[in-house]
Amino acid sequence: MKDKLIDHVSDAAEMPKDVALKAPILTLTGRTELTIENYRGIQEYSELLIRVQTGSGEVCIKGKNLWIEYYTNLEMLIRGRIIAVEFKN
């Protein structure tokens, strides 16, 4: 099932499968909750900014009262007042 999803995503985005595997998956719920999958590490962590390294670049989450509720090898949940999410290569 996962392989079929990766094939579909890579075909739809016209990108190689290895790049599709490295792309982060972000799920924003309102302005207060963000889930990140496929991340590599936390680069910076404060109440105003959280920078997360992914296989395809960096994700910057800007806001107020930000905190990481939990993180595992697979995903991370960020809560707080999310103002902006930026991607940097």
Short mmCIF file of N, CA and C in Angstrom, two decimals:
data_model
loop_
_atom_site.label_atom_id
_atom_site.label_comp_id
_atom_site.label_asym_id
_atom_site.label_seq_id
_atom_site.Cartn_x
_atom_site.Cartn_y
_atom_site.Cartn_z
N MET A 1 0.83 -1.20 0.00
CA MET A 1 0.00 0.00 0.00
C MET A 1 0.87 1.26 0.00
N LYS A 2 1.89 1.31 0.88
CA LYS A 2 2.76 2.47 0.95
C LYS A 2 3.51 2.67 -0.36
N ASP A 3 3.98 1.58 -0.98
CA ASP A 3 4.69 1.68 -2.25
C ASP A 3 3.79 2.26 -3.34
N LYS A 4 2.53 1.86 -3.36
CA LYS A 4 1.59 2.39 -4.35
C LYS A 4 1.37 3.88 -4.14
N LEU A 5 1.28 4.31 -2.88
CA LEU A 5 1.12 5.73 -2.58
C LEU A 5 2.33 6.52 -3.04
N ILE A 6 3.52 6.01 -2.77
CA ILE A 6 4.75 6.69 -3.20
C ILE A 6 4.80 6.78 -4.72
N ASP A 7 4.44 5.69 -5.40
CA ASP A 7 4.39 5.70 -6.86
C ASP A 7 3.42 6.77 -7.36
N HIS A 8 2.24 6.84 -6.76
CA HIS A 8 1.22 7.80 -7.17
C HIS A 8 1.70 9.24 -6.94
N VAL A 9 2.26 9.51 -5.77
CA VAL A 9 2.75 10.85 -5.46
C VAL A 9 3.88 11.25 -6.40
N SER A 10 4.84 10.36 -6.60
CA SER A 10 5.97 10.70 -7.47
C SER A 10 5.53 10.90 -8.91
N ASP A 11 4.57 10.11 -9.39
CA ASP A 11 4.05 10.28 -10.75
C ASP A 11 3.28 11.60 -10.88
N ALA A 12 2.43 11.89 -9.92
CA ALA A 12 1.61 13.11 -9.97
C ALA A 12 2.48 14.36 -9.92
N ALA A 13 3.52 14.33 -9.11
CA ALA A 13 4.40 15.49 -8.97
C ALA A 13 5.53 15.49 -9.99
N GLU A 14 5.58 14.47 -10.82
CA GLU A 14 6.63 14.31 -11.82
C GLU A 14 8.02 14.41 -11.19
N MET A 15 8.22 13.64 -10.12
CA MET A 15 9.52 13.61 -9.44
C MET A 15 9.94 12.17 -9.22
N PRO A 16 11.25 11.94 -9.11
CA PRO A 16 11.73 10.58 -8.85
C PRO A 16 11.21 10.06 -7.51
N LYS A 17 11.09 8.74 -7.41
CA LYS A 17 10.56 8.13 -6.18
C LYS A 17 11.41 8.44 -4.96
N ASP A 18 12.75 8.49 -5.11
CA ASP A 18 13.58 8.76 -3.94
C ASP A 18 13.34 10.16 -3.39
N VAL A 19 13.00 11.12 -4.24
CA VAL A 19 12.68 12.47 -3.77
C VAL A 19 11.33 12.47 -3.06
N ALA A 20 10.36 11.73 -3.60
CA ALA A 20 9.05 11.65 -2.97
C ALA A 20 9.16 11.04 -1.57
N LEU A 21 10.06 10.09 -1.39
CA LEU A 21 10.26 9.48 -0.07
C LEU A 21 10.81 10.47 0.94
N LYS A 22 11.62 11.44 0.49
CA LYS A 22 12.26 12.39 1.38
C LYS A 22 11.39 13.59 1.70
N ALA A 23 10.35 13.81 0.91
CA ALA A 23 9.50 14.98 1.10
C ALA A 23 8.75 14.89 2.42
N PRO A 24 8.73 16.00 3.19
CA PRO A 24 7.99 15.97 4.44
C PRO A 24 6.49 16.01 4.18
N ILE A 25 5.74 15.45 5.09
CA ILE A 25 4.28 15.51 5.02
C ILE A 25 3.84 16.38 6.19
N LEU A 26 3.18 17.49 5.89
CA LEU A 26 2.71 18.40 6.91
C LEU A 26 1.19 18.40 6.94
N THR A 27 0.63 18.33 8.15
CA THR A 27 -0.81 18.38 8.32
C THR A 27 -1.11 19.50 9.31
N LEU A 28 -1.71 20.56 8.82
CA LEU A 28 -2.04 21.71 9.65
C LEU A 28 -3.51 21.64 10.04
N THR A 29 -3.77 21.65 11.34
CA THR A 29 -5.13 21.60 11.85
C THR A 29 -5.44 22.97 12.45
N GLY A 30 -6.22 23.76 11.73
CA GLY A 30 -6.49 25.12 12.18
C GLY A 30 -5.22 25.92 12.23
N ARG A 31 -5.05 26.75 13.24
CA ARG A 31 -3.83 27.54 13.41
C ARG A 31 -3.08 27.13 14.69
N THR A 32 -3.47 25.98 15.24
CA THR A 32 -2.91 25.62 16.53
C THR A 32 -2.19 24.27 16.57
N GLU A 33 -2.21 23.51 15.48
CA GLU A 33 -1.63 22.17 15.51
C GLU A 33 -1.03 21.82 14.15
N LEU A 34 0.22 21.34 14.17
CA LEU A 34 0.91 20.95 12.94
C LEU A 34 1.62 19.62 13.17
N THR A 35 1.37 18.66 12.30
CA THR A 35 2.06 17.38 12.35
C THR A 35 3.05 17.32 11.19
N ILE A 36 4.29 16.93 11.47
CA ILE A 36 5.31 16.78 10.44
C ILE A 36 5.78 15.33 10.43
N GLU A 37 5.73 14.72 9.25
CA GLU A 37 6.25 13.37 9.06
C GLU A 37 7.46 13.45 8.13
N ASN A 38 8.33 12.47 8.19
CA ASN A 38 9.53 12.39 7.35
C ASN A 38 10.52 13.51 7.65
N TYR A 39 10.74 13.81 8.92
CA TYR A 39 11.72 14.82 9.27
C TYR A 39 13.01 14.14 9.72
N ARG A 40 14.09 14.89 9.73
CA ARG A 40 15.40 14.34 10.13
C ARG A 40 15.85 14.82 11.50
N GLY A 41 15.51 16.04 11.85
CA GLY A 41 15.95 16.55 13.13
C GLY A 41 15.44 17.95 13.41
N ILE A 42 15.59 18.36 14.66
CA ILE A 42 15.18 19.69 15.10
C ILE A 42 16.42 20.58 15.07
N GLN A 43 16.35 21.69 14.32
CA GLN A 43 17.49 22.60 14.19
C GLN A 43 17.43 23.74 15.21
N GLU A 44 16.23 24.22 15.48
CA GLU A 44 16.05 25.34 16.42
C GLU A 44 14.69 25.19 17.07
N TYR A 45 14.62 25.54 18.35
CA TYR A 45 13.37 25.35 19.08
C TYR A 45 13.20 26.46 20.09
N SER A 46 12.22 27.34 19.86
CA SER A 46 11.87 28.38 20.82
C SER A 46 10.36 28.58 20.76
N GLU A 47 9.84 29.46 21.62
CA GLU A 47 8.40 29.74 21.63
C GLU A 47 7.95 30.49 20.37
N LEU A 48 8.90 31.11 19.66
CA LEU A 48 8.56 31.90 18.47
C LEU A 48 8.91 31.22 17.16
N LEU A 49 9.87 30.27 17.19
CA LEU A 49 10.34 29.65 15.96
C LEU A 49 10.78 28.21 16.21
N ILE A 50 10.33 27.32 15.34
CA ILE A 50 10.81 25.94 15.35
C ILE A 50 11.29 25.64 13.93
N ARG A 51 12.57 25.27 13.80
CA ARG A 51 13.14 24.89 12.51
C ARG A 51 13.40 23.39 12.51
N VAL A 52 12.89 22.72 11.47
CA VAL A 52 12.99 21.26 11.38
C VAL A 52 13.66 20.90 10.06
N GLN A 53 14.69 20.07 10.12
CA GLN A 53 15.38 19.59 8.92
C GLN A 53 14.64 18.40 8.35
N THR A 54 14.44 18.42 7.02
CA THR A 54 13.81 17.30 6.33
C THR A 54 14.74 16.82 5.23
N GLY A 55 14.36 15.76 4.56
CA GLY A 55 15.18 15.23 3.48
C GLY A 55 15.29 16.15 2.29
N SER A 56 14.33 17.06 2.13
CA SER A 56 14.34 17.95 0.98
C SER A 56 14.57 19.41 1.33
N GLY A 57 14.93 19.69 2.57
CA GLY A 57 15.19 21.07 2.98
C GLY A 57 14.80 21.31 4.42
N GLU A 58 14.39 22.52 4.69
CA GLU A 58 14.07 22.93 6.05
C GLU A 58 12.65 23.48 6.12
N VAL A 59 11.96 23.17 7.19
CA VAL A 59 10.63 23.72 7.45
C VAL A 59 10.76 24.65 8.66
N CYS A 60 10.31 25.90 8.49
CA CYS A 60 10.33 26.88 9.58
C CYS A 60 8.90 27.17 10.00
N ILE A 61 8.61 26.97 11.26
CA ILE A 61 7.29 27.25 11.80
C ILE A 61 7.43 28.47 12.69
N LYS A 62 6.71 29.53 12.36
CA LYS A 62 6.75 30.77 13.13
C LYS A 62 5.42 30.95 13.84
N GLY A 63 5.48 31.47 15.06
CA GLY A 63 4.25 31.66 15.80
C GLY A 63 4.49 32.20 17.19
N LYS A 64 3.56 31.93 18.07
CA LYS A 64 3.63 32.35 19.47
C LYS A 64 3.28 31.15 20.34
N ASN A 65 3.97 31.05 21.46
CA ASN A 65 3.74 29.96 22.41
C ASN A 65 3.83 28.59 21.74
N LEU A 66 4.80 28.42 20.85
CA LEU A 66 4.99 27.14 20.17
C LEU A 66 5.67 26.14 21.10
N TRP A 67 5.28 24.89 20.99
CA TRP A 67 5.95 23.81 21.70
C TRP A 67 5.77 22.51 20.94
N ILE A 68 6.71 21.62 21.15
CA ILE A 68 6.62 20.29 20.54
C ILE A 68 5.98 19.39 21.58
N GLU A 69 4.77 18.96 21.28
CA GLU A 69 4.05 18.10 22.23
C GLU A 69 4.69 16.72 22.31
N TYR A 70 5.06 16.17 21.14
CA TYR A 70 5.78 14.91 21.13
C TYR A 70 6.52 14.76 19.81
N TYR A 71 7.53 13.92 19.82
CA TYR A 71 8.18 13.54 18.57
C TYR A 71 8.66 12.10 18.69
N THR A 72 8.58 11.39 17.56
CA THR A 72 9.06 10.02 17.46
C THR A 72 9.98 9.96 16.24
N ASN A 73 10.43 8.78 15.90
CA ASN A 73 11.24 8.63 14.69
C ASN A 73 10.42 8.90 13.44
N LEU A 74 9.10 8.83 13.53
CA LEU A 74 8.23 8.96 12.36
C LEU A 74 7.56 10.32 12.23
N GLU A 75 7.17 10.93 13.35
CA GLU A 75 6.42 12.18 13.26
C GLU A 75 6.62 13.06 14.48
N MET A 76 6.18 14.30 14.32
CA MET A 76 6.30 15.30 15.38
C MET A 76 5.00 16.11 15.41
N LEU A 77 4.53 16.45 16.61
CA LEU A 77 3.34 17.28 16.76
C LEU A 77 3.73 18.59 17.41
N ILE A 78 3.46 19.70 16.71
CA ILE A 78 3.75 21.05 17.20
C ILE A 78 2.43 21.73 17.51
N ARG A 79 2.37 22.38 18.66
CA ARG A 79 1.17 23.12 19.06
C ARG A 79 1.55 24.55 19.39
N GLY A 80 0.56 25.41 19.39
CA GLY A 80 0.73 26.82 19.69
C GLY A 80 -0.02 27.65 18.66
N ARG A 81 0.21 28.95 18.66
CA ARG A 81 -0.43 29.82 17.68
C ARG A 81 0.48 29.91 16.46
N ILE A 82 0.16 29.17 15.42
CA ILE A 82 0.99 29.10 14.22
C ILE A 82 0.62 30.25 13.30
N ILE A 83 1.63 31.06 12.97
CA ILE A 83 1.42 32.23 12.11
C ILE A 83 1.88 31.95 10.69
N ALA A 84 3.00 31.22 10.53
CA ALA A 84 3.52 30.97 9.18
C ALA A 84 4.30 29.65 9.18
N VAL A 85 4.25 28.99 8.02
CA VAL A 85 5.06 27.80 7.77
C VAL A 85 5.82 28.05 6.47
N GLU A 86 7.17 28.00 6.54
CA GLU A 86 8.00 28.29 5.38
C GLU A 86 8.87 27.10 5.04
N PHE A 87 9.12 26.90 3.75
CA PHE A 87 10.00 25.84 3.28
C PHE A 87 11.24 26.48 2.67
N LYS A 88 12.40 25.94 3.02
CA LYS A 88 13.66 26.43 2.46
C LYS A 88 14.44 25.22 1.93
N ASN A 89 15.00 25.36 0.75
CA ASN A 89 15.81 24.26 0.17
C ASN A 89 17.25 24.41 0.59
#
